Short mmCIF file of C-alpha atoms and ligand atoms in Angstrom, two decimals:
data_model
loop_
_atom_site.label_atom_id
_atom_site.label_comp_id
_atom_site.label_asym_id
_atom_site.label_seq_id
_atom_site.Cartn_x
_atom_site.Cartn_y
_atom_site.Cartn_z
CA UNK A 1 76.55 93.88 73.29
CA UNK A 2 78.63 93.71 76.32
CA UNK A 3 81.84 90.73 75.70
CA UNK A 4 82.28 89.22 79.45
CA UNK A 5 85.65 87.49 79.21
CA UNK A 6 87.01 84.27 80.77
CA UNK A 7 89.79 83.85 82.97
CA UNK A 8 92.20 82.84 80.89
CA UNK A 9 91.04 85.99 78.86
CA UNK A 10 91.82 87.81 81.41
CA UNK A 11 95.05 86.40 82.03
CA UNK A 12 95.76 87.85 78.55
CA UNK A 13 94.41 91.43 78.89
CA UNK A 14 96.13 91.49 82.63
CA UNK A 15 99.46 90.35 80.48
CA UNK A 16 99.11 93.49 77.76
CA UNK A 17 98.15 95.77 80.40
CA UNK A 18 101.54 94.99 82.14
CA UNK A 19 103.38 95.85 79.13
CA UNK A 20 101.32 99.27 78.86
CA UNK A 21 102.45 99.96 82.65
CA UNK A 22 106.42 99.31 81.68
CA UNK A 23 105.71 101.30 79.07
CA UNK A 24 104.56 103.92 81.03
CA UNK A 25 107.27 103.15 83.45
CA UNK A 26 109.87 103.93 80.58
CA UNK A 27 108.42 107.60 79.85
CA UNK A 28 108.71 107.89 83.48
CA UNK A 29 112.48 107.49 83.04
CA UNK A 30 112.76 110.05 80.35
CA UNK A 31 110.69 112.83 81.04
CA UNK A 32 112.49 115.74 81.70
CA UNK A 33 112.72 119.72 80.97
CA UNK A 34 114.03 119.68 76.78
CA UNK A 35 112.97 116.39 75.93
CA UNK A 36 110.36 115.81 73.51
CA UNK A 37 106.70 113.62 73.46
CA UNK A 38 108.38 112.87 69.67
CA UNK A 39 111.46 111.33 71.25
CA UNK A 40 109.73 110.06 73.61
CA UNK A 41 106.85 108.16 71.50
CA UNK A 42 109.73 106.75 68.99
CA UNK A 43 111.15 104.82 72.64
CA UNK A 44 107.89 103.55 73.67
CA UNK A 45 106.99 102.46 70.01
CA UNK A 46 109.96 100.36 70.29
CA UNK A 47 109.80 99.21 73.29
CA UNK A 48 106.50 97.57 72.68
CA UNK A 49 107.66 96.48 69.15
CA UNK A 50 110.59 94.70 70.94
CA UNK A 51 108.27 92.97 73.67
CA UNK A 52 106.60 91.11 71.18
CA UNK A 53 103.54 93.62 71.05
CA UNK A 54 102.16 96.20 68.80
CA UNK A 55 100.62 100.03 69.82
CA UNK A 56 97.27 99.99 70.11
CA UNK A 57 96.25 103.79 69.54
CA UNK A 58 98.90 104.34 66.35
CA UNK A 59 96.59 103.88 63.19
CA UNK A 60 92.97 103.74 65.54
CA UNK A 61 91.11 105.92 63.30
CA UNK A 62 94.02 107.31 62.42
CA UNK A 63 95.76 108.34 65.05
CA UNK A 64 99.35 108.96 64.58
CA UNK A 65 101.50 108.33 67.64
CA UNK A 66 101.91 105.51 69.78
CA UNK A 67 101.29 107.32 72.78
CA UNK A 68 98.56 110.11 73.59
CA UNK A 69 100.81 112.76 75.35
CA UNK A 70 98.51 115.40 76.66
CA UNK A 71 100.24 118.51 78.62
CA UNK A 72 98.98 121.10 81.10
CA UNK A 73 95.40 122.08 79.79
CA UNK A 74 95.47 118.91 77.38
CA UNK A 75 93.07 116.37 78.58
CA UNK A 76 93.72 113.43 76.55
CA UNK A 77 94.54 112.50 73.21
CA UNK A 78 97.07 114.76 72.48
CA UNK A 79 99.58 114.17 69.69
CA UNK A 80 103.21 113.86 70.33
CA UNK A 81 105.15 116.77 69.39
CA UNK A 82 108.68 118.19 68.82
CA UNK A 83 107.53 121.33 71.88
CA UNK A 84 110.31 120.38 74.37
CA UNK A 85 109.03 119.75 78.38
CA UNK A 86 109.38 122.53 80.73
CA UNK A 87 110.08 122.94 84.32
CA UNK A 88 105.88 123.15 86.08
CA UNK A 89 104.71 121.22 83.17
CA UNK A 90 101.72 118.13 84.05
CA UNK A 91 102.13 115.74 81.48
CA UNK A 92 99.07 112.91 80.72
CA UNK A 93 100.40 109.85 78.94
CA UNK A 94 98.13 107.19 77.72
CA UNK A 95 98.90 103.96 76.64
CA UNK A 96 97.44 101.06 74.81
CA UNK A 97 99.20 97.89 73.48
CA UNK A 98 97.44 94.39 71.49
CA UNK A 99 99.32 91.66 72.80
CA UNK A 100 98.32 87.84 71.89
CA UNK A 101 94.36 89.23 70.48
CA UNK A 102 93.91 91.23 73.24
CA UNK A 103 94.38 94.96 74.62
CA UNK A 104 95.34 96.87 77.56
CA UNK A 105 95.23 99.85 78.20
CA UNK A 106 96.30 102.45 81.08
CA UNK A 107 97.30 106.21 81.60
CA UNK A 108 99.23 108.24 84.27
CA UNK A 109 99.63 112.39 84.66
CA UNK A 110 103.17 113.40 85.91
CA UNK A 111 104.50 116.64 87.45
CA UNK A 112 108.09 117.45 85.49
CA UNK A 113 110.09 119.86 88.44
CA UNK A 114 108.24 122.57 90.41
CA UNK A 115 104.47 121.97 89.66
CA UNK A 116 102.39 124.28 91.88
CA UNK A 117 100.68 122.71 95.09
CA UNK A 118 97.37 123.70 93.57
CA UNK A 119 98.38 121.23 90.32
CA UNK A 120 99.67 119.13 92.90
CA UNK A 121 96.74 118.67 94.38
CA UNK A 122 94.60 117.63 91.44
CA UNK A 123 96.66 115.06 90.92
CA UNK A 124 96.25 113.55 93.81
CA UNK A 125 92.30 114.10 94.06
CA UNK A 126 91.98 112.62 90.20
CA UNK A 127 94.50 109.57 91.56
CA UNK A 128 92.66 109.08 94.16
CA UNK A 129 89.31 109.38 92.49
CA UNK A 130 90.25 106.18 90.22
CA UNK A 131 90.61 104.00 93.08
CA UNK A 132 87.23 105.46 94.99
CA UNK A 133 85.87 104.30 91.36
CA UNK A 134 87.07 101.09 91.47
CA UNK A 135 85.84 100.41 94.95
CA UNK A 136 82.82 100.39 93.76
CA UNK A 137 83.26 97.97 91.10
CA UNK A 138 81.99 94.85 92.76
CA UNK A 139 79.44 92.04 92.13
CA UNK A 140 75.85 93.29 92.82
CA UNK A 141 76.41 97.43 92.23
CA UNK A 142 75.82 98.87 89.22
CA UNK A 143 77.94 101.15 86.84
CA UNK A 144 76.30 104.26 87.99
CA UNK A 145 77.74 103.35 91.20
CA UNK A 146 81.75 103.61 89.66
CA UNK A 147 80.38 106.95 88.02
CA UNK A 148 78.66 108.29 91.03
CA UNK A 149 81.82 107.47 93.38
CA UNK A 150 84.00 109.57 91.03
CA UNK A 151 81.57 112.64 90.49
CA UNK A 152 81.44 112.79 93.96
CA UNK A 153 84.85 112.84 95.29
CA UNK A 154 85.83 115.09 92.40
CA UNK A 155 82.96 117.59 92.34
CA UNK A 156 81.21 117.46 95.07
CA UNK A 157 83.72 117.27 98.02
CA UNK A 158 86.79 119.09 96.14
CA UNK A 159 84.99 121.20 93.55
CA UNK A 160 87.28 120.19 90.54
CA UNK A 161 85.06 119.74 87.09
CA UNK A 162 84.47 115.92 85.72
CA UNK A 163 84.38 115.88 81.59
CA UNK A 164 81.75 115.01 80.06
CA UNK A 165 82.24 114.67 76.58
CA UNK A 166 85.26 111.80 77.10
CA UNK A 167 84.24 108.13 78.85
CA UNK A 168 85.72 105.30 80.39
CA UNK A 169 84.94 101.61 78.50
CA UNK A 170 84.82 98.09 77.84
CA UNK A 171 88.36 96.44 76.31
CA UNK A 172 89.27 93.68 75.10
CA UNK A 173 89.22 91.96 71.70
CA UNK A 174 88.57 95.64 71.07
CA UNK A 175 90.18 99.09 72.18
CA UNK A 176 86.57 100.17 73.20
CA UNK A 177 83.79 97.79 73.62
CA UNK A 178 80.82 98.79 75.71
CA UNK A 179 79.47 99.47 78.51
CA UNK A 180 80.92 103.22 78.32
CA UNK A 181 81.85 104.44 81.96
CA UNK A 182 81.29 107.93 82.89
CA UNK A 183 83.22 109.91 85.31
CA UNK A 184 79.96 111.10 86.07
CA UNK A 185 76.42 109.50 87.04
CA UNK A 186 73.47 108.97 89.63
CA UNK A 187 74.26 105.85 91.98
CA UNK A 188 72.20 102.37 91.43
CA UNK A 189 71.79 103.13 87.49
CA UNK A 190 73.47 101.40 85.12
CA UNK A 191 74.21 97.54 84.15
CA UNK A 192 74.23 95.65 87.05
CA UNK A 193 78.14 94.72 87.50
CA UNK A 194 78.75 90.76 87.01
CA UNK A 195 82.22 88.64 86.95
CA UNK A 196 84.01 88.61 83.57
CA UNK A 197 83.21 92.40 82.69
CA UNK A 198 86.83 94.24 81.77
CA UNK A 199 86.52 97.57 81.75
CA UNK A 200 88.89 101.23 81.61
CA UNK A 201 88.30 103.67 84.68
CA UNK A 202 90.03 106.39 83.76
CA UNK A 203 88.74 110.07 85.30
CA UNK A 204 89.32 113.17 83.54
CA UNK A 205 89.42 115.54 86.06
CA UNK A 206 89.93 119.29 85.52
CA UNK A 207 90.84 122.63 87.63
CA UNK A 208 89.04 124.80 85.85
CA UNK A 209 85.48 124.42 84.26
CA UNK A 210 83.95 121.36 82.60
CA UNK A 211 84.12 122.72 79.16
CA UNK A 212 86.42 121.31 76.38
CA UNK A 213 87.65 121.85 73.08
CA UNK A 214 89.62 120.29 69.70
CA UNK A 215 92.45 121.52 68.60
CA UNK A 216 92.63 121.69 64.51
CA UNK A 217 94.82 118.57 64.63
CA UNK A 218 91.26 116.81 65.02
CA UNK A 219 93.04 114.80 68.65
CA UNK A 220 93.71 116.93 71.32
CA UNK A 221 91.32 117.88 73.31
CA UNK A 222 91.67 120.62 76.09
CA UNK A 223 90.05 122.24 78.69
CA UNK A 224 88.15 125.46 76.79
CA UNK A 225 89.49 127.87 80.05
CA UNK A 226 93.02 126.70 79.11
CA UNK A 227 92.89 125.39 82.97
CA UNK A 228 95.39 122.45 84.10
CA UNK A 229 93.66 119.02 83.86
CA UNK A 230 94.81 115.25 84.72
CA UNK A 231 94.58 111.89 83.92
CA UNK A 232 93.90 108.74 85.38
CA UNK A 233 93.50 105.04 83.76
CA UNK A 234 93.28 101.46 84.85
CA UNK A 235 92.12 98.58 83.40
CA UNK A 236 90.06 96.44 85.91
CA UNK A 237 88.42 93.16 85.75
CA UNK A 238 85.20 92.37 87.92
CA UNK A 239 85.67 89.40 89.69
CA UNK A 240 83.75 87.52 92.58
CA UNK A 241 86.37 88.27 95.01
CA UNK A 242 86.16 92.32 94.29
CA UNK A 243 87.80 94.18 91.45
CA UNK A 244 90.97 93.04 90.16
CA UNK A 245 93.25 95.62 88.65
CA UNK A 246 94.87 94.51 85.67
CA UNK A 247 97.29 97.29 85.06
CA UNK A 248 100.05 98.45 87.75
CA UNK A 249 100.99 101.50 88.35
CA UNK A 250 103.72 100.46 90.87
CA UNK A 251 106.13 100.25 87.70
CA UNK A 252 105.60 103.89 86.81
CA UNK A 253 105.78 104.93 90.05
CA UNK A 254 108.96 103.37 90.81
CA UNK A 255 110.29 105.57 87.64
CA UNK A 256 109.20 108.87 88.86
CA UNK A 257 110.94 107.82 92.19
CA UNK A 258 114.19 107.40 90.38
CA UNK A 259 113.87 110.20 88.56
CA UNK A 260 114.83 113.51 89.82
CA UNK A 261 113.01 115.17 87.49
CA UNK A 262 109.49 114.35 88.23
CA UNK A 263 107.39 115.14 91.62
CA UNK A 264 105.63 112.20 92.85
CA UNK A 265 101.82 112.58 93.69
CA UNK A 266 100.66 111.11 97.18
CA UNK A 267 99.45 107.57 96.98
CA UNK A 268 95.59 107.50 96.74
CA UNK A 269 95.57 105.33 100.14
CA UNK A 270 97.09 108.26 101.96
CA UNK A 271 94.34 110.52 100.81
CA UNK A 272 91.49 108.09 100.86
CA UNK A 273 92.29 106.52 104.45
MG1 MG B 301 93.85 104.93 77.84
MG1 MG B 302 90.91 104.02 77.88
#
């Protein structure tokens, strides 16, 4: 059963979404070679405590952390740990926050010192493959068409893997509501995309091979070739006039600009055209 939202529902999820992005924005000011995903989960926690807001991943079927802080060959849902940052580490940071009934929910990979052009470069592409995604989220296509987009630009023309086993979805009252969305998919399948659906695109893209694994902790998942991998996430909203991006990334961006640091990954318009 697929929840399409109103506006002013919208309004709401667009409001907790901007709290996920400062959020984001405030890792983005403390990442740095020694410091720790601990330290920096007890800021975040905080943060959203003090905005009037709770964490929306700590106590989801159990998990423990505010934050999912996935490094290098982590692709998502890794637990915060006391394993300081290093100089060429990737770092994946998801976020979710409930905020007046409703969640948000966005992630961002970031590139602490002298990451290797080849990392570098799958930044960008898996960047860059979100907003390909969300071009496609209009009035009239269908989901396979947000899939299909990313697949492509990912796989086919830059020969990175796309992860199966881990899914993009439907928020709001709920973490994860349906329709899943796959970062993979055949174009024209799919529910046909109408105004009100709210949905997280958020590519997992790796350098290595498709395959993953879980770590004992029963969270993190990596790649199985202990290849680099990044992460992606906005929450979107399809609207009449096109897709409407709820989250903003132009916070955490800002931060990594600021911060000496981190590397800054080319802005998806730059790569797209
Ligand atoms: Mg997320
Ligand atoms: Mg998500």
């Amino acid at each position: 059963m697929i929840y399409y939202k109103t506006n002013e529902e919208i309004e709401k999820i667009r409001e907790s979404c901007l709290l996920v992005c400062k959020t984001l924005a405030l890792v983005g000011s403390m990442l740095k070679p020694g410091v720790t995903g601990e330290d920096i989960d007890k800021e975040a926690e905080a943060f959203i405590r003090d905005s009037g807001a709770v964490p929306g991943f700590k106590g989801y079927r159990g998990f423990p952390a505010t934050l999912c802080i996935s490094p290098n060959s982590c692709i998502v849902h890794g637990v915060p740990s006391k394993t300081p940052f290093k100089e060429g580490d990737i770092v994946s940071v998801d976020c979710g926050t409930y905020m007046n009934e409703f969640y948000g929910d966005a992630a961002y990979t970031f590139a602490i010192g002298d990451v290797s052009e080849e990392v570098m470069k799958l930044l960008n592409i898996t960047n860059a493959s979100l907003y390909r995604g969300i071009e496609n989220a209009r009035v009239g296509n269908r989901l396979g068409d947000i899939s299909f987009a990313i697949q492509d630009f990912t796989q086919r023309v830059h020969k990175y893997s796309v992860v199966r086993e881990l899914v993009g979805h439907g928020l709001g009252k709920n973490l994860h509501e349906e329709p899943e969305v796959p970062n993979f998919g055949k174009r024209g399948r799919g529910i046909k995309l109408s105004p009100g659906l709210v949905i997280a695109v958020e590519p997992m893209i790796n350098l290595g091979r498709k395959e993953v694994r879980t770590l004992d902790d029963g969270w993190s998942v990596l790649t199985r070739d202990n290849q680099m991998s990044a992460h992606y996430e906005h929450t979107i909203a399809i609207t009449e006039n096109g897709p409407d991006i709820l989250s903003n990334h132009s916070f955490v961006e800002e931060a990594i600009d600021k911060n000496p640091n981190l590397k800054s990954i080319e802005s998806a318009e730059a790569i797209l055209g």
